[in-house]
Short mmCIF file of C-alpha atoms in Angstrom, two decimals:
data_model
loop_
_atom_site.label_atom_id
_atom_site.label_comp_id
_atom_site.label_asym_id
_atom_site.label_seq_id
_atom_site.Cartn_x
_atom_site.Cartn_y
_atom_site.Cartn_z
CA MET A 102 0.00 0.00 0.00
CA ALA A 103 2.77 2.40 0.91
CA THR A 104 4.58 1.80 -2.37
CA GLY A 105 1.45 2.39 -4.42
CA GLY A 106 0.73 5.64 -2.56
CA ALA A 107 4.23 6.91 -3.13
CA SER A 108 3.93 6.04 -6.83
CA GLN A 109 0.65 7.96 -7.13
CA VAL A 110 2.15 11.02 -5.46
CA SER A 111 5.18 10.84 -7.74
CA SER A 112 2.97 10.61 -10.86
CA LEU A 113 0.78 13.52 -9.74
CA GLU A 114 3.81 15.64 -8.92
CA SER A 115 5.29 14.92 -12.35
CA ALA A 116 2.01 15.92 -14.05
CA LEU A 117 2.16 19.35 -12.39
CA LEU A 118 5.62 20.13 -13.76
CA CYS A 119 6.46 21.38 -17.22
CA GLY A 120 8.02 18.57 -19.25
CA ILE A 121 10.67 20.91 -20.70
CA CYS A 122 11.95 23.00 -17.79
CA LEU A 123 10.49 20.85 -14.97
CA SER A 124 9.30 24.00 -13.24
CA GLU A 125 5.98 24.05 -11.43
CA PHE A 126 2.94 25.29 -13.36
CA ASP A 127 1.19 28.39 -11.98
CA ALA A 128 -1.55 30.84 -12.99
CA THR A 129 0.80 33.59 -14.23
CA LEU A 130 4.04 33.23 -16.20
CA ARG A 131 4.04 29.44 -16.28
CA ARG A 132 0.41 28.77 -17.16
CA PRO A 133 -0.06 25.21 -18.56
CA LEU A 134 -0.79 25.52 -22.30
CA ILE A 135 -2.13 22.65 -24.43
CA LEU A 136 -0.70 21.93 -27.88
CA PRO A 137 -3.94 21.29 -29.78
CA LYS A 138 -2.95 18.45 -32.14
CA CYS A 139 -1.25 16.13 -29.68
CA GLY A 140 -2.70 17.40 -26.39
CA HIS A 141 0.62 17.63 -24.51
CA THR A 142 0.94 20.41 -21.93
CA PHE A 143 3.91 22.74 -21.35
CA CYS A 144 4.39 26.02 -19.53
CA ARG A 145 3.83 29.36 -21.32
CA ILE A 146 7.50 30.41 -21.10
CA CYS A 147 8.76 27.22 -22.75
CA VAL A 148 6.12 27.39 -25.50
CA LYS A 149 7.09 31.01 -26.23
CA ASN A 150 10.76 29.98 -26.46
CA LEU A 151 9.88 27.24 -28.93
CA ALA A 152 7.64 29.54 -30.96
CA ALA A 153 10.40 32.14 -31.19
CA ARG A 154 12.26 29.83 -33.60
CA GLY A 155 9.29 29.66 -36.01
CA GLU A 156 8.19 26.05 -36.21
CA VAL A 157 7.20 24.38 -32.93
CA MET A 158 7.96 20.69 -32.42
CA CYS A 159 6.36 18.97 -29.43
CA PRO A 160 9.22 17.70 -27.21
CA SER A 161 7.14 14.66 -26.23
CA CYS A 162 5.88 13.29 -29.55
CA ARG A 163 7.67 15.43 -32.21
CA CYS A 164 4.36 16.67 -33.62
CA ARG A 165 5.03 19.82 -35.71
CA TYR A 166 3.13 23.14 -35.49
CA GLN A 167 3.35 26.14 -37.80
CA ASP A 168 2.80 29.80 -36.77
CA VAL A 169 1.97 29.08 -33.16
CA ASP A 170 0.78 32.04 -31.05
CA PRO A 171 1.16 31.06 -27.35
CA ASP A 172 -1.45 33.66 -26.34
CA GLU A 173 -4.08 31.82 -28.40
CA LEU A 174 -3.35 28.30 -27.10
CA PRO A 175 -5.91 26.79 -24.68
CA VAL A 176 -5.05 26.65 -20.98
CA ASN A 177 -5.14 23.32 -19.16
CA PHE A 178 -7.30 24.60 -16.30
CA ASN A 179 -7.39 21.22 -14.50
CA VAL A 180 -3.62 21.23 -14.16
CA GLN A 181 -3.57 24.93 -13.30
CA CYS A 182 -6.08 24.45 -10.47
CA LEU A 183 -4.14 21.55 -9.03
CA ALA A 184 -0.85 23.42 -9.31
CA SER A 185 -2.33 26.39 -7.46
CA SER A 186 -3.72 24.31 -4.58
CA ASP A 187 -1.91 23.15 -1.45
CA ARG A 188 -0.39 19.67 -1.90
CA PRO A 189 1.05 17.22 0.62
CA PHE A 190 4.21 16.56 -1.37
CA PRO A 191 7.33 18.64 -2.07
CA THR A 192 7.94 20.42 -5.37
CA TRP A 193 11.15 21.22 -7.16
CA THR A 194 10.60 24.97 -7.55
CA LYS A 195 12.61 26.02 -4.51
CA TYR A 196 15.29 23.58 -5.53
CA SER A 197 15.82 25.37 -8.85
CA GLU A 198 15.63 28.79 -7.22
CA THR A 199 18.20 28.09 -4.53
CA ARG A 200 20.74 26.07 -6.52
CA ASP A 201 22.83 26.80 -9.60
CA THR A 202 20.82 24.46 -11.86
CA ASP A 203 19.57 26.89 -14.52
CA CYS A 204 20.93 26.94 -18.04
CA GLN A 205 23.14 30.02 -18.45
CA ILE A 206 22.07 30.32 -22.10
CA HIS A 207 18.30 29.86 -21.95
CA GLY A 208 17.59 30.63 -18.28
CA VAL A 209 15.59 27.45 -17.67
CA ARG A 210 16.33 24.43 -15.53
CA LEU A 211 19.03 21.92 -16.51
CA ALA A 212 16.59 19.04 -16.30
CA PHE A 213 18.25 16.63 -18.75
CA TRP A 214 21.54 14.84 -19.08
CA CYS A 215 23.43 13.97 -22.26
CA LYS A 216 25.27 10.68 -21.70
CA THR A 217 27.17 11.17 -24.95
CA CYS A 218 28.62 14.52 -23.90
CA GLU A 219 28.41 13.85 -20.14
CA THR A 220 26.82 17.19 -19.43
CA ALA A 221 23.55 18.64 -18.14
CA ALA A 222 21.17 20.36 -20.56
CA CYS A 223 17.85 22.15 -20.60
CA GLY A 224 15.03 21.37 -23.04
CA GLU A 225 16.30 24.01 -25.48
CA CYS A 226 19.82 22.62 -25.40
CA LEU A 227 18.53 19.19 -26.35
CA PHE A 228 17.28 20.48 -29.72
CA GLU A 229 20.24 22.76 -30.40
CA GLN A 230 23.27 20.87 -29.09
CA HIS A 231 22.25 17.28 -28.22
CA PRO A 232 19.80 16.05 -30.90
CA ARG A 233 18.70 12.47 -31.05
CA PRO A 234 19.61 9.87 -32.27
CA ASP A 235 23.20 11.11 -32.37
CA HIS A 236 23.10 11.86 -28.64
CA ASN A 237 21.91 9.58 -25.84
CA THR A 238 19.89 11.76 -23.47
CA CYS A 239 17.75 11.20 -20.38
CA ARG A 240 16.28 13.14 -17.48
CA VAL A 241 18.59 14.31 -14.73
CA GLN A 242 16.43 12.45 -12.20
CA GLU A 243 17.24 9.16 -13.92
CA VAL A 244 20.96 9.89 -13.57
CA ILE A 245 20.45 10.84 -9.93
CA GLN A 246 18.67 7.54 -9.22
CA GLU A 247 21.39 5.59 -11.03
CA ILE A 248 24.17 7.31 -9.07
CA LYS A 249 22.18 6.90 -5.85
CA GLY A 250 21.92 3.16 -6.48
CA LEU A 251 25.65 2.88 -7.13
CA ALA A 252 26.41 4.92 -4.00
CA GLU A 253 24.17 2.67 -1.88
CA LYS A 254 25.84 -0.43 -3.32
CA LEU A 255 29.33 0.91 -2.61
CA SER A 256 28.23 1.94 0.88
CA GLN A 257 26.90 -1.55 1.64
CA GLU A 258 30.06 -3.20 0.32
CA SER A 259 32.19 -0.83 2.39
CA CYS A 260 30.10 -1.53 5.49
CA VAL A 261 30.68 -5.29 5.10
CA GLU A 262 34.43 -4.75 4.74
CA ILE A 263 34.49 -2.34 7.70
CA VAL A 264 32.69 -4.83 9.96
CA VAL A 265 35.23 -7.55 9.10
CA ARG A 266 38.10 -5.16 9.79
CA LEU A 267 36.39 -4.04 12.98
CA GLY A 268 36.18 -7.63 14.20
CA GLU A 269 39.85 -8.20 13.40
CA THR A 270 40.78 -4.95 15.14
CA ILE A 271 38.82 -5.86 18.28
CA ARG A 272 40.52 -9.26 18.41
CA GLY A 273 43.92 -7.64 17.92
CA THR A 274 43.20 -4.95 20.49
CA LEU A 275 42.18 -7.53 23.08
CA SER A 276 45.37 -9.46 22.38
CA TYR A 277 47.59 -6.38 22.64
CA VAL A 278 45.85 -5.17 25.79
CA SER A 279 46.26 -8.64 27.26
CA ASP A 280 49.98 -8.45 26.52
CA LEU A 281 50.12 -5.00 28.07
CA GLN A 282 48.48 -6.25 31.23
CA GLU A 283 50.79 -9.26 31.28
CA ALA A 284 53.84 -7.01 30.89
CA ALA A 285 52.71 -4.89 33.83
CA HIS A 286 52.23 -8.00 35.97
CA LEU A 287 55.68 -9.25 34.95
CA LEU A 288 57.31 -6.00 36.00
CA GLN A 289 55.79 -6.42 39.43
CA GLU A 290 56.79 -10.09 39.55
CA THR A 291 60.37 -9.32 38.48
CA ALA A 292 60.72 -6.74 41.23
CA ARG A 293 59.43 -9.28 43.76
CA VAL A 294 61.91 -11.95 42.53
CA ASN A 295 64.79 -9.46 42.85
CA ARG A 296 63.78 -8.60 46.42
CA ASN A 297 63.56 -12.28 47.34
CA ALA A 298 66.93 -13.02 45.72
CA LEU A 299 68.62 -10.31 47.79
CA ALA A 300 66.98 -11.59 50.96
CA ALA A 301 67.68 -15.33 50.36
CA GLN A 302 70.25 -16.80 52.80
CA ASP A 303 69.88 -20.60 52.45
CA LEU A 304 69.56 -23.23 49.72
CA PRO A 305 65.76 -23.80 49.94
CA SER A 306 64.96 -20.10 49.68
CA ILE A 307 67.36 -19.42 46.80
CA THR A 308 66.01 -22.52 44.99
CA SER A 309 62.49 -21.12 45.33
CA VAL A 310 63.66 -17.78 43.94
CA PHE A 311 65.34 -19.55 41.00
CA GLU A 312 62.11 -21.39 40.11
CA SER A 313 60.18 -18.12 40.26
CA ALA A 314 62.76 -16.48 38.00
CA LYS A 315 62.41 -19.29 35.43
CA THR A 316 58.62 -18.89 35.41
CA VAL A 317 58.93 -15.13 34.87
CA LYS A 318 61.37 -15.76 32.00
CA GLN A 319 58.89 -18.15 30.37
CA ARG A 320 56.14 -15.57 30.62
CA VAL A 321 58.39 -12.90 29.09
CA SER A 322 59.14 -15.21 26.16
CA ALA A 323 55.42 -15.80 25.72
CA LEU A 324 54.95 -12.13 24.83
CA ASP A 325 56.63 -12.78 21.46
CA ARG A 326 53.79 -12.30 18.95
CA SER A 327 55.16 -14.86 16.49
CA GLU A 328 54.85 -17.65 19.07
CA GLU A 329 51.57 -16.57 20.63
CA GLN A 330 49.65 -19.85 20.24
CA SER A 331 52.35 -22.20 21.49
CA ASN A 332 53.28 -19.93 24.37
CA ARG A 333 49.65 -19.47 25.35
CA SER A 334 49.26 -23.26 25.62
CA ALA A 335 52.44 -23.47 27.64
CA LEU A 336 51.25 -20.73 29.99
CA GLU A 337 47.92 -22.45 30.49
CA SER A 338 49.72 -25.66 31.41
CA LEU A 339 51.77 -23.68 33.94
CA GLY A 340 48.67 -22.01 35.28
CA THR A 341 50.21 -18.56 34.87
CA VAL A 342 47.72 -16.86 32.50
CA PRO A 343 46.50 -13.63 34.18
CA ALA A 344 43.16 -14.17 35.90
CA SER A 345 41.75 -10.86 34.72
CA ARG A 346 41.05 -10.77 30.96
CA PRO A 347 40.99 -7.42 29.12
CA ALA A 348 37.63 -5.95 28.13
CA ILE A 349 36.45 -3.76 25.27
CA LEU A 350 33.20 -1.99 26.06
CA ALA A 351 30.77 0.15 24.07
CA LEU A 352 30.17 3.56 25.63
CA SER A 353 26.74 5.21 25.19
CA ASP A 354 26.07 8.95 25.36
CA ASN A 355 24.75 8.66 28.93
CA GLY A 356 27.82 6.74 30.11
CA SER A 357 26.29 3.25 30.13
CA LEU A 358 28.60 0.45 29.03
CA GLY A 359 28.05 -2.70 26.99
CA ARG A 360 30.52 -5.56 26.67
CA VAL A 361 31.88 -6.21 23.17
CA GLU A 362 32.91 -9.76 22.20
CA VAL A 363 34.00 -11.19 18.84
CA GLU A 364 32.56 -14.68 18.41
CA GLU A 365 32.00 -17.07 15.53
CA LYS A 366 28.73 -15.44 14.46
CA GLY A 367 30.11 -11.90 14.58
CA ILE A 368 30.59 -8.97 16.90
CA HIS A 369 28.31 -9.35 19.93
CA LEU A 370 27.29 -6.14 21.69
CA PHE A 371 25.82 -7.01 25.08
CA SER A 372 23.09 -5.14 26.95
CA LEU A 373 24.19 -1.85 28.50
CA ARG A 374 25.11 -1.65 32.18
CA PRO A 375 25.50 1.29 34.57
CA PRO A 376 28.88 3.08 34.23
CA SER A 377 30.61 1.16 37.00
CA THR A 378 32.25 -1.67 35.04
CA ALA A 379 36.05 -1.65 34.74
CA TYR A 380 37.32 -1.78 31.16
CA SER A 381 40.52 -1.61 29.15
CA VAL A 382 39.23 0.07 25.97
CA ALA A 383 35.92 1.85 25.24
CA MET A 384 34.31 2.44 21.83
CA LYS A 385 31.47 4.80 20.99
CA LEU A 386 28.20 2.86 20.95
CA ASN A 387 26.93 4.62 17.82
CA VAL A 388 30.04 3.49 15.90
CA LEU A 389 28.98 -0.12 16.42
CA THR A 390 25.23 0.33 16.00
CA ALA A 391 25.83 2.08 12.66
CA CYS A 392 27.04 -1.30 11.36
CA VAL A 393 23.83 -3.12 12.32
CA SER A 394 21.68 -4.25 9.39
CA LYS A 395 18.65 -1.99 8.91
CA GLU A 396 16.62 -4.60 7.00
CA SER A 397 17.36 -7.73 9.06
CA PRO A 398 18.96 -6.88 12.40
CA GLN A 399 20.04 -9.82 14.51
CA VAL A 400 19.77 -10.11 18.31
CA PHE A 401 20.54 -12.79 20.88
CA LEU A 402 19.10 -13.97 24.20
CA ASP A 403 21.11 -16.03 26.71
CA VAL A 404 18.60 -18.32 28.41
CA SER A 405 19.31 -19.70 31.89
CA ALA A 406 17.50 -21.57 34.65
CA GLY A 407 18.82 -20.30 37.94
CA GLU A 408 22.62 -20.44 37.63
CA ARG A 409 22.49 -23.07 34.88
CA ARG A 410 22.93 -21.75 31.35
CA LEU A 411 20.57 -23.45 28.88
CA GLY A 412 21.84 -21.88 25.67
CA ARG A 413 21.80 -18.87 23.38
CA VAL A 414 18.93 -17.95 21.08
CA TYR A 415 19.60 -15.97 17.88
CA ILE A 416 16.73 -14.02 16.33
CA VAL A 417 16.57 -12.18 13.01
CA LEU A 418 14.10 -9.29 13.08
CA GLU A 419 11.95 -7.55 10.46
CA GLY A 420 13.80 -4.23 10.59
CA HIS A 421 10.95 -2.23 9.00
CA MET A 422 8.55 -3.05 11.87
CA LYS A 423 8.32 -0.90 14.98
CA ARG A 424 7.90 -3.95 17.19
CA ALA A 425 11.22 -5.26 15.86
CA GLN A 426 12.92 -1.92 16.51
CA GLN A 427 11.54 -1.88 20.06
CA PHE A 428 12.66 -5.48 20.63
CA MET A 429 16.17 -4.63 19.47
CA ALA A 430 16.26 -1.58 21.77
CA LEU A 431 15.23 -3.75 24.73
CA CYS A 432 17.93 -6.30 23.88
CA LEU A 433 20.52 -3.51 23.83
CA GLY A 434 19.02 -1.40 26.63
CA ASN A 435 19.72 1.91 24.90
CA LEU A 436 16.25 3.28 25.77
CA GLY A 437 16.80 2.79 29.49
CA PHE A 438 15.17 -0.65 29.88
CA SER A 439 16.42 -4.11 28.99
CA TYR A 440 15.30 -7.73 28.77
CA ARG A 441 18.42 -8.73 30.72
CA ASN A 442 17.54 -10.59 33.94
CA THR A 443 13.82 -10.77 33.02
CA ARG A 444 11.84 -13.99 33.51
CA PHE A 445 9.86 -16.05 31.06
CA ASP A 446 6.42 -15.75 32.64
CA GLY A 447 4.53 -18.68 31.18
CA ILE A 448 3.81 -21.25 28.51
CA SER A 449 0.60 -21.29 26.52
CA GLU A 450 -0.97 -24.36 24.88
CA ARG A 451 1.72 -26.58 26.42
CA GLY A 452 2.21 -29.80 24.46
CA GLN A 453 -0.27 -28.72 21.79
CA PRO A 454 0.31 -27.43 18.24
CA GLY A 455 1.19 -23.74 18.49
CA THR A 456 2.84 -23.98 21.94
CA TYR A 457 4.58 -20.73 22.77
CA ILE A 458 6.67 -19.34 25.60
CA ARG A 459 6.00 -15.83 26.95
CA GLY A 460 8.41 -13.19 28.24
CA GLY A 461 9.45 -9.56 28.06
CA ASP A 462 8.10 -8.06 31.31
CA TYR A 463 11.04 -5.77 32.04
CA GLN A 464 8.99 -4.17 34.84
CA GLY A 465 8.96 -7.42 36.83
CA ARG A 466 5.20 -7.71 37.30
CA GLY A 467 4.85 -11.40 36.57
CA GLY A 468 3.78 -10.93 32.97
CA LEU A 469 1.40 -8.07 33.75
CA GLY A 470 3.90 -5.32 32.94
CA GLY A 471 6.14 -4.57 29.98
CA GLU A 472 4.76 -1.22 28.85
CA ALA A 473 5.45 -0.29 25.23
CA LEU A 474 8.40 2.02 24.60
CA MET A 475 7.18 3.07 21.14
CA ASP A 476 3.88 4.22 19.64
CA GLY A 477 2.10 2.76 16.63
CA LEU A 478 3.08 -0.88 17.17
CA GLU A 479 1.77 -3.24 14.51
CA TRP A 480 -1.17 -5.56 15.22
CA GLY A 481 -3.43 -7.80 13.14
CA GLY A 482 -4.58 -7.19 9.57
CA PRO A 483 -1.73 -7.56 7.08
CA TRP A 484 0.72 -8.40 9.90
CA ALA A 485 -1.08 -11.59 11.00
CA LYS A 486 0.45 -14.95 9.99
CA PRO A 487 -0.18 -18.64 10.80
CA LYS A 488 1.79 -19.87 13.80
CA ALA A 489 5.14 -21.42 12.92
CA ALA A 490 7.93 -22.73 15.13
CA GLY A 491 10.51 -20.03 15.80
CA GLN A 492 8.22 -17.06 15.18
CA VAL A 493 8.62 -14.15 17.58
CA CYS A 494 5.39 -12.21 18.08
CA GLY A 495 4.17 -9.25 20.10
CA VAL A 496 1.58 -9.61 22.86
CA GLY A 497 -1.37 -7.31 23.49
CA GLY A 498 -3.49 -5.51 20.91
CA GLU A 499 -3.27 -1.98 19.61
CA GLU A 500 -5.02 -0.54 22.68
CA GLN A 501 -3.06 -2.57 25.26
CA ARG A 502 0.00 -0.36 25.57
CA ARG A 503 0.87 -1.72 29.03
CA PHE A 504 1.75 -5.08 27.41
CA GLY A 505 3.47 -3.63 24.33
CA SER A 506 6.96 -4.96 25.17
CA LEU A 507 5.85 -8.51 25.96
CA PHE A 508 6.66 -11.16 23.36
CA ALA A 509 5.92 -14.79 22.56
CA ILE A 510 8.14 -17.34 20.83
CA CYS A 511 6.35 -20.22 19.11
CA LEU A 512 7.78 -23.69 19.76
CA LYS A 513 5.49 -25.79 17.52
CA ASP A 514 3.76 -25.16 14.20
CA ASN A 515 0.01 -24.65 14.04
CA PRO A 516 -1.18 -23.48 10.61
CA GLU A 517 -4.76 -23.51 11.92
CA ASP A 518 -4.06 -20.69 14.39
CA THR A 519 -2.64 -17.18 13.93
CA PHE A 520 -0.10 -14.85 15.48
CA GLN A 521 -1.28 -11.23 15.14
CA CYS A 522 2.12 -9.59 14.57
CA PRO A 523 5.19 -11.80 14.04
CA PHE A 524 8.22 -9.52 13.81
CA GLY A 525 11.13 -11.95 13.89
CA VAL A 526 12.20 -15.59 13.68
CA VAL A 527 14.57 -17.74 15.71
CA THR A 528 17.45 -18.84 13.48
CA GLU A 529 19.36 -20.81 16.12
CA GLY A 530 18.72 -21.94 19.68
CA LEU A 531 15.08 -23.01 19.53
CA GLN A 532 16.11 -26.23 21.27
CA ALA A 533 17.30 -24.20 24.28
CA LEU A 534 13.78 -22.76 24.58
CA GLU A 535 12.25 -26.23 24.34
CA VAL A 536 14.50 -27.36 27.20
CA ALA A 537 13.51 -24.23 29.11
CA SER A 538 9.81 -25.00 28.61
CA ARG A 539 10.29 -28.37 30.38
CA HIS A 540 12.27 -26.97 33.29
CA ASP A 541 10.71 -27.41 36.72
CA PRO A 542 10.13 -24.97 38.34
CA PHE A 543 9.56 -22.86 35.26
CA HIS A 544 9.70 -19.53 37.12
CA MET A 545 13.49 -19.95 37.38
CA VAL A 546 13.89 -19.64 33.59
CA HIS A 547 15.11 -16.19 32.63
CA ILE A 548 17.15 -14.13 30.14
CA SER A 549 20.54 -13.89 31.83
CA ASP A 550 21.92 -11.61 29.10
CA CYS A 551 21.04 -10.27 25.68
CA GLY A 552 22.26 -7.93 22.96
CA ILE A 553 22.68 -7.39 19.23
CA VAL A 554 24.93 -9.07 16.66
CA ILE A 555 26.92 -7.54 13.82
CA PRO A 556 27.62 -10.50 11.48
CA LEU A 557 31.17 -10.77 10.15
#
């Protein structure tokens, strides 16, 4: 429906513009005049310019006219009335008035492009300098759309390359920071060994110092980047890998922090926490979120029962839907609330076709909270679909805002029943939810963590 409406507006807008200069018709200088034989309409100024050369040739169909007097041509009053009325779509008049897009020779808009000469032209220039078939011409808007498409393609390709480089950089940064931390620990350990060596007075104590010195030497050798893997294994066998691992966190505008991990499926950005977490390196949150797919964003939920981790659930969302955008915001926590540490509040139609698990009450009201964070959430009508395993659907109708953030995940198909607004699908981890649905007691099942994924 939206596409059809946009097409109708575009067609109507085009009909209210002169086909030669692409200026907007009006009731004064640019009155829409009809060429009587062919019926095509152009503005008074353009018709006068054509008539000044003697013979008039219709730019649309090449129909020829002799001794045309523009003042005697009929006015297209339907077009004039529409052009003079208020319309809910933008026009190009201000564009031509505020930008250097007028032909310096004829004083009308450069609305065409000659591909042969690679230059812009007005309607007059087409006849005088770029005649067909010797010249390949088109409207400037066609060139703009073509360039726009190429720009979007290049941008998408660049984004994919940037995300891969970003993942490699995060891995490298974590490794270098780990080495930096290890070097600092070794400096402290070396100083301690030196103090003990100076204080040693008998064979057992000096032997102990010697063993400590050998361990420190092994750890120093392990900092050699070219032998990282073998040295890391050796250190693990010695039990000397630093207990504290370095952390890269995403920093939001309000100071909240989200852990950043590079895993097999991509860069994982975990739900934001209060600004009290220690970290080694911080990145701007919007740098990472700019790499998230707009059409099919991916999120994850870590499902646990008490302290026992049941598995991770990956969900691909319908990026154009508001419910999907709200779900992603609640996985990230960038609107102040998060699904992290929220319970799954129940199972509906247990053991039957269409079984689904319910969750999303970030307000902790036992499934009676979870107020919507966004307006205009989808419900019913064209959004409704038969129940299918893995579907993620909103809960609560259009008028039930207090349940707008609740969601349901279908565990079994039921083509005979319907979900009113599916906005995503589980791509991996549905088995973890099936295990969760059988856990007793069920109230212990919760989302221990969540976030968004930037695929590599």
